[in-house]
PDB file of C-alpha atoms in Angstrom:
ATOM      1  CA  MET Q   1     -49.842  -9.019  88.064  1.00  0.00           C
ATOM      2  CA  ALA Q   2     -46.515 -10.796  88.276  1.00  0.00           C
ATOM      3  CA  LYS Q   3     -44.847 -11.648  85.013  1.00  0.00           C
ATOM      4  CA  ILE Q   4     -44.322 -15.276  84.150  1.00  0.00           C
ATOM      5  CA  GLN Q   5     -40.638 -15.710  83.397  1.00  0.00           C
ATOM      6  CA  LYS Q   6     -39.885 -18.026  80.529  1.00  0.00           C
ATOM      7  CA  THR Q   7     -36.861 -20.219  81.028  1.00  0.00           C
ATOM      8  CA  LYS Q   8     -35.000 -22.437  78.621  1.00  0.00           C
ATOM      9  CA  PRO Q   9     -35.509 -26.161  79.107  1.00  0.00           C
ATOM     10  CA  ASN Q  10     -32.749 -27.938  80.987  1.00  0.00           C
ATOM     11  CA  GLN Q  11     -30.496 -29.473  78.360  1.00  0.00           C
ATOM     12  CA  THR Q  12     -27.656 -30.491  80.644  1.00  0.00           C
ATOM     13  CA  ASP Q  13     -28.643 -34.152  80.628  1.00  0.00           C
ATOM     14  CA  ARG Q  14     -29.256 -34.311  76.885  1.00  0.00           C
ATOM     15  CA  LEU Q  15     -26.902 -35.318  74.085  1.00  0.00           C
ATOM     16  CA  LEU Q  16     -27.183 -33.219  70.950  1.00  0.00           C
ATOM     17  CA  VAL Q  17     -25.866 -34.804  67.775  1.00  0.00           C
ATOM     18  CA  ILE Q  18     -25.115 -32.285  65.036  1.00  0.00           C
ATOM     19  CA  ALA Q  19     -24.947 -34.459  61.950  1.00  0.00           C
ATOM     20  CA  CYS Q  20     -24.789 -34.454  58.196  1.00  0.00           C
ATOM     21  CA  GLY Q  21     -28.260 -34.564  56.725  1.00  0.00           C
ATOM     22  CA  MET Q  22     -27.181 -37.623  54.751  1.00  0.00           C
ATOM     23  CA  ILE Q  23     -27.108 -39.755  57.911  1.00  0.00           C
ATOM     24  CA  ALA Q  24     -30.148 -38.323  59.725  1.00  0.00           C
ATOM     25  CA  ARG Q  25     -32.332 -41.379  59.133  1.00  0.00           C
ATOM     26  CA  GLU Q  26     -29.556 -43.671  60.316  1.00  0.00           C
ATOM     27  CA  VAL Q  27     -28.870 -41.680  63.501  1.00  0.00           C
ATOM     28  CA  LEU Q  28     -32.557 -41.859  64.375  1.00  0.00           C
ATOM     29  CA  ALA Q  29     -32.598 -45.588  63.632  1.00  0.00           C
ATOM     30  CA  VAL Q  30     -29.687 -46.163  66.025  1.00  0.00           C
ATOM     31  CA  LYS Q  31     -31.377 -43.959  68.618  1.00  0.00           C
ATOM     32  CA  GLU Q  32     -34.474 -46.148  68.475  1.00  0.00           C
ATOM     33  CA  GLN Q  33     -32.476 -49.371  68.335  1.00  0.00           C
ATOM     34  CA  LEU Q  34     -30.453 -48.516  71.452  1.00  0.00           C
ATOM     35  CA  LYS Q  35     -33.296 -46.648  73.173  1.00  0.00           C
ATOM     36  CA  LEU Q  36     -31.236 -43.483  73.511  1.00  0.00           C
ATOM     37  CA  ASP Q  37     -34.123 -41.336  74.643  1.00  0.00           C
ATOM     38  CA  HIS Q  38     -31.826 -38.515  75.754  1.00  0.00           C
ATOM     39  CA  LEU Q  39     -30.301 -38.158  72.269  1.00  0.00           C
ATOM     40  CA  GLU Q  40     -31.477 -35.233  70.171  1.00  0.00           C
ATOM     41  CA  LEU Q  41     -30.596 -34.599  66.549  1.00  0.00           C
ATOM     42  CA  THR Q  42     -30.085 -31.557  64.393  1.00  0.00           C
ATOM     43  CA  CYS Q  43     -28.560 -31.598  60.921  1.00  0.00           C
ATOM     44  CA  LEU Q  44     -26.577 -29.477  58.530  1.00  0.00           C
ATOM     45  CA  PRO Q  45     -27.686 -29.604  54.880  1.00  0.00           C
ATOM     46  CA  ALA Q  46     -26.982 -32.865  53.084  1.00  0.00           C
ATOM     47  CA  GLU Q  47     -25.765 -30.904  50.064  1.00  0.00           C
ATOM     48  CA  PHE Q  48     -22.633 -29.976  52.022  1.00  0.00           C
ATOM     49  CA  HIS Q  49     -21.455 -33.419  50.860  1.00  0.00           C
ATOM     50  CA  PHE Q  50     -20.535 -31.599  47.646  1.00  0.00           C
ATOM     51  CA  TYR Q  51     -19.203 -28.479  49.388  1.00  0.00           C
ATOM     52  CA  PRO Q  52     -16.964 -29.679  52.253  1.00  0.00           C
ATOM     53  CA  ASP Q  53     -15.536 -26.176  52.706  1.00  0.00           C
ATOM     54  CA  ARG Q  54     -18.949 -25.137  54.066  1.00  0.00           C
ATOM     55  CA  ILE Q  55     -18.976 -27.764  56.808  1.00  0.00           C
ATOM     56  CA  PRO Q  56     -16.468 -26.264  59.316  1.00  0.00           C
ATOM     57  CA  PRO Q  57     -17.951 -22.727  59.480  1.00  0.00           C
ATOM     58  CA  ALA Q  58     -21.499 -24.092  59.613  1.00  0.00           C
ATOM     59  CA  MET Q  59     -20.528 -26.531  62.359  1.00  0.00           C
ATOM     60  CA  ASP Q  60     -18.824 -23.737  64.296  1.00  0.00           C
ATOM     61  CA  LYS Q  61     -22.052 -21.735  64.312  1.00  0.00           C
ATOM     62  CA  ALA Q  62     -24.181 -24.792  65.097  1.00  0.00           C
ATOM     63  CA  ILE Q  63     -22.073 -25.696  68.141  1.00  0.00           C
ATOM     64  CA  GLU Q  64     -22.079 -22.115  69.387  1.00  0.00           C
ATOM     65  CA  LYS Q  65     -25.866 -22.027  69.099  1.00  0.00           C
ATOM     66  CA  ALA Q  66     -26.210 -25.379  70.856  1.00  0.00           C
ATOM     67  CA  LYS Q  67     -24.097 -24.178  73.773  1.00  0.00           C
ATOM     68  CA  ALA Q  68     -26.092 -20.956  73.957  1.00  0.00           C
ATOM     69  CA  ASP Q  69     -29.222 -23.094  74.126  1.00  0.00           C
ATOM     70  CA  GLY Q  70     -27.798 -24.895  77.139  1.00  0.00           C
ATOM     71  CA  TYR Q  71     -26.459 -28.124  75.670  1.00  0.00           C
ATOM     72  CA  GLU Q  72     -23.393 -29.375  77.510  1.00  0.00           C
ATOM     73  CA  HIS Q  73     -23.011 -32.682  75.668  1.00  0.00           C
ATOM     74  CA  ILE Q  74     -22.540 -32.352  71.921  1.00  0.00           C
ATOM     75  CA  PHE Q  75     -21.352 -34.909  69.383  1.00  0.00           C
ATOM     76  CA  VAL Q  76     -20.459 -34.155  65.770  1.00  0.00           C
ATOM     77  CA  GLY Q  77     -22.060 -36.595  63.359  1.00  0.00           C
ATOM     78  CA  TYR Q  78     -19.455 -36.132  60.658  1.00  0.00           C
ATOM     79  CA  ALA Q  79     -16.224 -37.835  59.763  1.00  0.00           C
ATOM     80  CA  ASP Q  80     -13.592 -35.540  58.198  1.00  0.00           C
ATOM     81  CA  CYS Q  81     -15.729 -35.549  55.035  1.00  0.00           C
ATOM     82  CA  GLY Q  82     -13.245 -33.735  52.805  1.00  0.00           C
ATOM     83  CA  THR Q  83     -12.548 -30.825  55.154  1.00  0.00           C
ATOM     84  CA  GLY Q  84      -8.837 -31.585  55.259  1.00  0.00           C
ATOM     85  CA  GLY Q  85      -8.651 -31.412  59.036  1.00  0.00           C
ATOM     86  CA  LEU Q  86     -10.539 -28.114  59.322  1.00  0.00           C
ATOM     87  CA  LEU Q  87     -13.484 -29.811  61.007  1.00  0.00           C
ATOM     88  CA  ASP Q  88     -11.107 -31.193  63.629  1.00  0.00           C
ATOM     89  CA  ARG Q  89     -10.023 -27.644  64.433  1.00  0.00           C
ATOM     90  CA  ILE Q  90     -13.627 -26.682  65.082  1.00  0.00           C
ATOM     91  CA  CYS Q  91     -14.094 -29.739  67.301  1.00  0.00           C
ATOM     92  CA  GLU Q  92     -10.938 -28.898  69.239  1.00  0.00           C
ATOM     93  CA  LYS Q  93     -12.037 -25.281  69.604  1.00  0.00           C
ATOM     94  CA  HIS Q  94     -15.277 -26.361  71.274  1.00  0.00           C
ATOM     95  CA  GLY Q  95     -14.001 -29.465  73.052  1.00  0.00           C
ATOM     96  CA  VAL Q  96     -16.310 -31.894  71.268  1.00  0.00           C
ATOM     97  CA  GLU Q  97     -15.756 -35.235  69.542  1.00  0.00           C
ATOM     98  CA  ARG Q  98     -16.682 -36.329  66.018  1.00  0.00           C
ATOM     99  CA  MET Q  99     -17.152 -39.615  64.198  1.00  0.00           C
ATOM    100  CA  ALA Q 100     -13.842 -41.322  63.506  1.00  0.00           C
ATOM    101  CA  GLY Q 101     -12.664 -41.782  59.958  1.00  0.00           C
ATOM    102  CA  PRO Q 102     -12.333 -39.945  56.644  1.00  0.00           C
ATOM    103  CA  HIS Q 103     -15.980 -40.223  55.560  1.00  0.00           C
ATOM    104  CA  CYS Q 104     -19.281 -42.012  56.193  1.00  0.00           C
ATOM    105  CA  PHE Q 105     -18.397 -44.696  53.645  1.00  0.00           C
ATOM    106  CA  ALA Q 106     -15.626 -45.723  56.032  1.00  0.00           C
ATOM    107  CA  PHE Q 107     -17.513 -45.686  59.332  1.00  0.00           C
ATOM    108  CA  TYR Q 108     -20.510 -47.485  57.830  1.00  0.00           C
ATOM    109  CA  GLN Q 109     -18.197 -50.352  56.921  1.00  0.00           C
ATOM    110  CA  GLY Q 110     -16.365 -50.110  60.231  1.00  0.00           C
ATOM    111  CA  MET Q 111     -12.938 -48.508  60.385  1.00  0.00           C
ATOM    112  CA  ASP Q 112     -11.118 -51.808  60.885  1.00  0.00           C
ATOM    113  CA  ALA Q 113     -12.837 -53.392  57.892  1.00  0.00           C
ATOM    114  CA  TYR Q 114     -12.374 -50.272  55.783  1.00  0.00           C
ATOM    115  CA  ALA Q 115      -8.645 -50.152  56.485  1.00  0.00           C
ATOM    116  CA  LYS Q 116      -8.283 -53.606  54.954  1.00  0.00           C
ATOM    117  CA  ILE Q 117     -10.043 -52.779  51.684  1.00  0.00           C
ATOM    118  CA  ALA Q 118      -9.346 -49.039  51.282  1.00  0.00           C
ATOM    119  CA  ASP Q 119      -6.544 -49.520  48.746  1.00  0.00           C
ATOM    120  CA  ASP Q 120      -8.594 -51.954  46.675  1.00  0.00           C
ATOM    121  CA  ASP Q 121     -11.502 -49.500  46.690  1.00  0.00           C
ATOM    122  CA  MET Q 122      -9.522 -46.567  45.346  1.00  0.00           C
ATOM    123  CA  MET Q 123     -11.364 -46.830  42.017  1.00  0.00           C
ATOM    124  CA  SER Q 124     -14.782 -47.494  43.546  1.00  0.00           C
ATOM    125  CA  PHE Q 125     -17.779 -45.195  43.537  1.00  0.00           C
ATOM    126  CA  TYR Q 126     -19.673 -45.571  46.803  1.00  0.00           C
ATOM    127  CA  MET Q 127     -23.399 -45.372  47.325  1.00  0.00           C
ATOM    128  CA  THR Q 128     -25.387 -45.588  50.566  1.00  0.00           C
ATOM    129  CA  ASP Q 129     -29.088 -45.936  51.306  1.00  0.00           C
ATOM    130  CA  PHE Q 130     -29.386 -42.150  51.270  1.00  0.00           C
ATOM    131  CA  LEU Q 131     -27.621 -41.793  47.934  1.00  0.00           C
ATOM    132  CA  CYS Q 132     -29.816 -44.496  46.436  1.00  0.00           C
ATOM    133  CA  ARG Q 133     -32.921 -42.644  47.569  1.00  0.00           C
ATOM    134  CA  GLN Q 134     -31.539 -39.360  46.252  1.00  0.00           C
ATOM    135  CA  PHE Q 135     -29.664 -40.560  43.174  1.00  0.00           C
ATOM    136  CA  ASP Q 136     -31.557 -38.326  40.763  1.00  0.00           C
ATOM    137  CA  ALA Q 137     -31.432 -35.280  43.040  1.00  0.00           C
ATOM    138  CA  PHE Q 138     -27.752 -35.657  43.966  1.00  0.00           C
ATOM    139  CA  PHE Q 139     -26.237 -36.937  40.724  1.00  0.00           C
ATOM    140  CA  MET Q 140     -28.429 -37.056  37.631  1.00  0.00           C
ATOM    141  CA  LYS Q 141     -29.852 -33.525  37.738  1.00  0.00           C
ATOM    142  CA  PRO Q 142     -26.954 -31.546  39.302  1.00  0.00           C
ATOM    143  CA  LEU Q 143     -24.446 -33.096  36.904  1.00  0.00           C
ATOM    144  CA  GLY Q 144     -26.791 -32.736  33.950  1.00  0.00           C
ATOM    145  CA  LEU Q 145     -26.690 -36.466  33.235  1.00  0.00           C
ATOM    146  CA  ASP Q 146     -30.456 -36.625  32.738  1.00  0.00           C
ATOM    147  CA  LYS Q 147     -30.102 -34.373  29.689  1.00  0.00           C
ATOM    148  CA  HIS Q 148     -26.517 -35.124  28.674  1.00  0.00           C
ATOM    149  CA  PRO Q 149     -25.711 -38.796  29.352  1.00  0.00           C
ATOM    150  CA  GLU Q 150     -22.570 -38.405  27.257  1.00  0.00           C
ATOM    151  CA  LEU Q 151     -21.049 -36.649  30.283  1.00  0.00           C
ATOM    152  CA  ILE Q 152     -21.065 -39.898  32.247  1.00  0.00           C
ATOM    153  CA  LYS Q 153     -17.610 -40.822  30.961  1.00  0.00           C
ATOM    154  CA  ASP Q 154     -16.249 -37.425  31.987  1.00  0.00           C
ATOM    155  CA  TYR Q 155     -17.520 -37.763  35.546  1.00  0.00           C
ATOM    156  CA  PHE Q 156     -17.203 -41.486  36.152  1.00  0.00           C
ATOM    157  CA  GLY Q 157     -14.641 -42.675  33.606  1.00  0.00           C
ATOM    158  CA  ASN Q 158     -11.944 -43.219  36.240  1.00  0.00           C
ATOM    159  CA  TYR Q 159     -14.103 -45.529  38.382  1.00  0.00           C
ATOM    160  CA  GLU Q 160     -14.114 -49.284  37.939  1.00  0.00           C
ATOM    161  CA  LYS Q 161     -17.023 -50.389  40.108  1.00  0.00           C
ATOM    162  CA  LEU Q 162     -19.965 -49.126  42.086  1.00  0.00           C
ATOM    163  CA  VAL Q 163     -20.075 -50.360  45.673  1.00  0.00           C
ATOM    164  CA  TYR Q 164     -23.441 -50.124  47.368  1.00  0.00           C
ATOM    165  CA  ILE Q 165     -22.909 -49.956  51.132  1.00  0.00           C
ATOM    166  CA  ALA Q 166     -26.342 -51.023  52.356  1.00  0.00           C
ATOM    167  CA  GLN Q 167     -27.549 -49.918  55.768  1.00  0.00           C
ATOM    168  CA  THR Q 168     -30.841 -51.796  55.344  1.00  0.00           C
ATOM    169  CA  ASP Q 169     -32.253 -54.615  53.265  1.00  0.00           C
ATOM    170  CA  ASP Q 170     -34.529 -52.834  50.828  1.00  0.00           C
ATOM    171  CA  PRO Q 171     -35.118 -54.434  47.414  1.00  0.00           C
ATOM    172  CA  GLU Q 172     -36.122 -51.083  45.932  1.00  0.00           C
ATOM    173  CA  LEU Q 173     -32.818 -49.500  46.917  1.00  0.00           C
ATOM    174  CA  ASP Q 174     -30.990 -52.534  45.538  1.00  0.00           C
ATOM    175  CA  LYS Q 175     -32.668 -51.910  42.189  1.00  0.00           C
ATOM    176  CA  VAL Q 176     -31.587 -48.275  42.215  1.00  0.00           C
ATOM    177  CA  ALA Q 177     -27.971 -49.191  42.933  1.00  0.00           C
ATOM    178  CA  GLU Q 178     -27.903 -51.910  40.274  1.00  0.00           C
ATOM    179  CA  LYS Q 179     -29.480 -49.579  37.721  1.00  0.00           C
ATOM    180  CA  ALA Q 180     -26.977 -46.845  38.598  1.00  0.00           C
ATOM    181  CA  ALA Q 181     -24.037 -49.201  38.103  1.00  0.00           C
ATOM    182  CA  LYS Q 182     -25.367 -50.194  34.697  1.00  0.00           C
ATOM    183  CA  LEU Q 183     -26.021 -46.588  33.729  1.00  0.00           C
ATOM    184  CA  LEU Q 184     -22.515 -45.531  34.745  1.00  0.00           C
ATOM    185  CA  GLY Q 185     -20.906 -48.515  33.056  1.00  0.00           C
ATOM    186  CA  LEU Q 186     -19.406 -49.853  36.278  1.00  0.00           C
ATOM    187  CA  ALA Q 187     -19.119 -53.298  37.821  1.00  0.00           C
ATOM    188  CA  TYR Q 188     -21.473 -53.749  40.768  1.00  0.00           C
ATOM    189  CA  GLU Q 189     -20.900 -54.912  44.321  1.00  0.00           C
ATOM    190  CA  ARG Q 190     -23.292 -54.840  47.276  1.00  0.00           C
ATOM    191  CA  ARG Q 191     -22.029 -54.839  50.868  1.00  0.00           C
ATOM    192  CA  SER Q 192     -24.485 -55.224  53.700  1.00  0.00           C
ATOM    193  CA  THR Q 193     -22.886 -53.141  56.440  1.00  0.00           C
ATOM    194  CA  GLY Q 194     -25.776 -52.003  58.604  1.00  0.00           C
ATOM    195  CA  TYR Q 195     -24.855 -48.882  60.563  1.00  0.00           C
ATOM    196  CA  GLY Q 196     -21.263 -49.938  61.188  1.00  0.00           C
ATOM    197  CA  ASP Q 197     -19.329 -47.837  63.693  1.00  0.00           C
ATOM    198  CA  LEU Q 198     -22.172 -45.323  63.886  1.00  0.00           C
ATOM    199  CA  THR Q 199     -23.888 -47.570  66.430  1.00  0.00           C
ATOM    200  CA  LYS Q 200     -20.807 -47.911  68.607  1.00  0.00           C
ATOM    201  CA  GLU Q 201     -19.870 -44.236  68.527  1.00  0.00           C
ATOM    202  CA  LEU Q 202     -23.361 -42.964  69.312  1.00  0.00           C
ATOM    203  CA  ALA Q 203     -23.563 -45.434  72.186  1.00  0.00           C
ATOM    204  CA  GLU Q 204     -20.236 -44.211  73.553  1.00  0.00           C
ATOM    205  CA  ALA Q 205     -21.169 -40.551  73.145  1.00  0.00           C
ATOM    206  CA  SER Q 206     -24.488 -41.190  74.889  1.00  0.00           C
ATOM    207  CA  SER Q 207     -22.831 -42.909  77.825  1.00  0.00           C
ATOM    208  CA  VAL Q 208     -21.103 -39.717  78.931  1.00  0.00           C
ATOM    209  CA  ALA Q 209     -24.159 -37.495  78.576  1.00  0.00           C
TER     210      ALA Q 209
END
């Protein structure tokens, strides 16, 4: 009896986005919004937000795996994100592009808009929809603030305001952001940004796939 040879699915016409887990929901929302049916998503752990040195080596391995799996069109769903240019070296090594900007807080607002307010926001603590949903898991418990609220001044004493960059209009997330600002002793500002440059860049990356 002849053996049935298993072959890998043809990925040459697909776009694989390798993104930060913190923006997974937003990438999928843009995919649906723009009907990018050929876009596929895989993510690195969201906790790398706190460990930027882990992003470049993990991305290197992820891209190598994607190419081995047959993907020819790959887009990196990260800005620099604290890697100090090391992520760019990985992108250059593999000939792939990444999101423009220093971090997601910038591309959510749009790079042009962010450039105008970056200096004024130097003392601002940013939150996004993801960080509102995960405020306890990403801040309260890891920093020990749930048991030692006196540490708030040590961690957040140099900030002046909390800026909630809202991707969606969700009253429950608004409440979390407002409560966080009060807890941290910061002034509060909400900016409705939507997905910012994420929409444009995913559309452009998809157009060449």
